[in-house]
XYZ file of C-alpha atoms in Angstrom:
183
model
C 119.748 93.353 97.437
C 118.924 96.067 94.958
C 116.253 95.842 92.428
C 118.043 94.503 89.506
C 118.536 91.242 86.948
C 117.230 88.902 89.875
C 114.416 90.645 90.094
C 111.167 89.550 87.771
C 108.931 91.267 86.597
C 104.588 91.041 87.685
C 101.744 91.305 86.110
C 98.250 91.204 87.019
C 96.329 88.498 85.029
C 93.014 89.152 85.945
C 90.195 89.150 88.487
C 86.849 88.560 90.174
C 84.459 89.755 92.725
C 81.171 89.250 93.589
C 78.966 92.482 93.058
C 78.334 95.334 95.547
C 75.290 95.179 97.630
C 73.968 97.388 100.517
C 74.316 96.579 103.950
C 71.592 93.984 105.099
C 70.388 93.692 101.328
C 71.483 90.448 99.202
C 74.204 89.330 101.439
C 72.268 89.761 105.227
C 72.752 86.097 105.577
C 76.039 85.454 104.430
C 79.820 85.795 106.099
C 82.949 87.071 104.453
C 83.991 83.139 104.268
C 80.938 82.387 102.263
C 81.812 85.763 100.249
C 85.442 84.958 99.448
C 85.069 81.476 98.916
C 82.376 82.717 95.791
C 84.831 85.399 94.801
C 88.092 82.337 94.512
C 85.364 79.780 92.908
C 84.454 82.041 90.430
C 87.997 83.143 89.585
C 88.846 79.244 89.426
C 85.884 79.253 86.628
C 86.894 82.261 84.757
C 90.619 80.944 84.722
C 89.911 77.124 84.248
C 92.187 76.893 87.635
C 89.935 73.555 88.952
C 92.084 71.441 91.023
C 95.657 73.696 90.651
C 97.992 74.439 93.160
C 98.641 78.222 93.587
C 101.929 79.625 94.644
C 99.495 81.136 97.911
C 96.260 83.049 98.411
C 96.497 86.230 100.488
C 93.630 87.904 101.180
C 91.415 88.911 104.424
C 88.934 90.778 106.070
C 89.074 93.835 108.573
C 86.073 92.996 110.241
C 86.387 89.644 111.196
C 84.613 87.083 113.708
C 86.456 84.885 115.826
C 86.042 82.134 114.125
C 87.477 83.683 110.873
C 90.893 83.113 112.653
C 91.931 81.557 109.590
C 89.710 82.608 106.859
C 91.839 82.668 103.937
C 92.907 78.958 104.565
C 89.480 77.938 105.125
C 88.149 79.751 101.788
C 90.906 78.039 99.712
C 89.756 74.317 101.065
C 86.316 75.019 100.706
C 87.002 76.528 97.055
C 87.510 74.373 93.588
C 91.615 74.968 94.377
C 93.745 72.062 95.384
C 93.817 71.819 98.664
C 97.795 72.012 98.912
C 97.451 75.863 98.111
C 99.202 77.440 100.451
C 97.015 80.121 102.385
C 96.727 83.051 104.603
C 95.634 86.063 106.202
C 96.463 89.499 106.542
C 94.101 92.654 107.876
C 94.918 96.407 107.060
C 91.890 98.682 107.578
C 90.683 100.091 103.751
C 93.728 98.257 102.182
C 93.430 94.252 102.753
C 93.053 93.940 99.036
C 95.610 96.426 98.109
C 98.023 95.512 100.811
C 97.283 91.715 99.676
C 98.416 92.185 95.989
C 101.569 93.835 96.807
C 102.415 91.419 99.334
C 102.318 88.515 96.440
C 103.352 90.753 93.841
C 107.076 91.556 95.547
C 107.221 87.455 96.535
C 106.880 87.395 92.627
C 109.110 89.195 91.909
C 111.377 88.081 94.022
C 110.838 84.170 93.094
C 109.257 82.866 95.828
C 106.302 81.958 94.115
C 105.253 82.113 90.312
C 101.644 82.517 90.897
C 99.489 83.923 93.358
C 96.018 85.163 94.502
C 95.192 88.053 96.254
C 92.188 89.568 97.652
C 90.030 91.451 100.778
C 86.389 90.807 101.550
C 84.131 92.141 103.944
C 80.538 92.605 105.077
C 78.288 94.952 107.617
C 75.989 92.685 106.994
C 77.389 90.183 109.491
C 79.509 92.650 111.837
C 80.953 91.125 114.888
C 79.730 92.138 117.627
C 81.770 92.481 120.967
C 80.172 92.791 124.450
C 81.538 94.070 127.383
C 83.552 92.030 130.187
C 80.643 91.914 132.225
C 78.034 90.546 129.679
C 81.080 88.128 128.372
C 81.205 86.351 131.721
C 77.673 86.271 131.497
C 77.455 84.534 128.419
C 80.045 81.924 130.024
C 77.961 81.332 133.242
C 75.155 80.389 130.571
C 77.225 78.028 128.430
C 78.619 76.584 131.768
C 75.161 76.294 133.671
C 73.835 72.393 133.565
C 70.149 72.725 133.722
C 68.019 75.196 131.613
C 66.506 76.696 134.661
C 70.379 77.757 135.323
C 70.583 78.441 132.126
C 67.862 81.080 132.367
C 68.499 82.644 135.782
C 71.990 83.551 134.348
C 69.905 84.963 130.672
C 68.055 87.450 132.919
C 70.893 89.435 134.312
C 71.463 90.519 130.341
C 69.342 92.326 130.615
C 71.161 94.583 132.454
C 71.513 98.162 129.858
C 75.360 98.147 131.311
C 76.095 95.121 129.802
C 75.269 96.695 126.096
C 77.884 99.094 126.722
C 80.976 97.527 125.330
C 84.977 97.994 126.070
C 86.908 100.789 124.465
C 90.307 100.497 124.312
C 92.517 102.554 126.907
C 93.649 104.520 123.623
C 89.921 106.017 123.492
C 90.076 104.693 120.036
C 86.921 102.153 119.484
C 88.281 100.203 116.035
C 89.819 102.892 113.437
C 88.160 105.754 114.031
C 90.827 108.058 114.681
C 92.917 106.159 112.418
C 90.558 106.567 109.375
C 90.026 110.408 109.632
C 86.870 110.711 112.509
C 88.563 113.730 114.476
């Protein structure tokens, strides 16, 4: 289908964020949930949205833990939304947000939804941090070990130097360098 009379037309109603801060300043104890779920709350204020069912909330984070597997839903449940809201992630290196608000903007248009959120969050503050193989298996001997004298003979081979070296991908590419213009 061709853009024509089926297709509606978007606009952007308005927004929020939560301000900048330097790494490991105001937000060196706090996640992206804890972030996003501020940023959606205080959108919800500005907009008198308390308790309304959005068409969806799309939004993510690039650097993400593993237990932000589903950030986006978890934000909206923990926000002043209703809970039906449908929600969900998405991850494009320097263009969640951007990427986000198209993404709604063309199911807009196209009618899938009247209304939606978008948005990207993300902190250095709490970076992920991934360990090698050898230091992962490690950490699983530890968290299987029954007695904290196990527990501790299993502690002392981390600290091993080789274990702090972590993975890199076959492609030589460690995250986005390459990607995002390190040559």
């Amino acid at each position: 289908m061709l853009a024509g009379d089926n297709v509606r037309k978007v606009a952007i109603v308005g927004g929020n964020r939560i301000p900048f801060a330097r790494s490991n300043t105001a937000y060196f104890e706090v996640d992206n949930q804890e972030m996003l779920t501020a940023a959606l709350n205080g959108l919800v204020d500005r907009f008198k949205l308390h308790g309304e069912r959005m068409g969806e909330v799309a939004a993510g984070a690039v650097m993400k833990h593993a237990k932000d597997f589903n950030l986006v839903r978890e934000c909206v449940l923990g926000s002043k939304l209703a809970p039906e809201t449908p929600a969900y992630d998405l991850q494009q290196a320097c263009g969640t947000g951007l990427e986000a608000a198209i993404l709604v903007a063309n199911k807009i248009a196209l009618g899938q939804v009247d209304c939606a959120v978008a948005g990207g969050v993300d902190t250095t503050s709490d970076a992920p941090l991934g360990v090698n193989e050898q230091a992962r298996k490690v950490f699983m001997e530890i968290n299987r070990a029954k007695s904290n004298g196990d527990k501790l003979k299993q502690a002392v081979k981390l600290l091993n130097p080789k274990l702090m070296i972590p993975d890199i991908p076959k492609n030589g590419e460690p995250r986005t360098g390459l990607s995002m213009g390190e040559h």
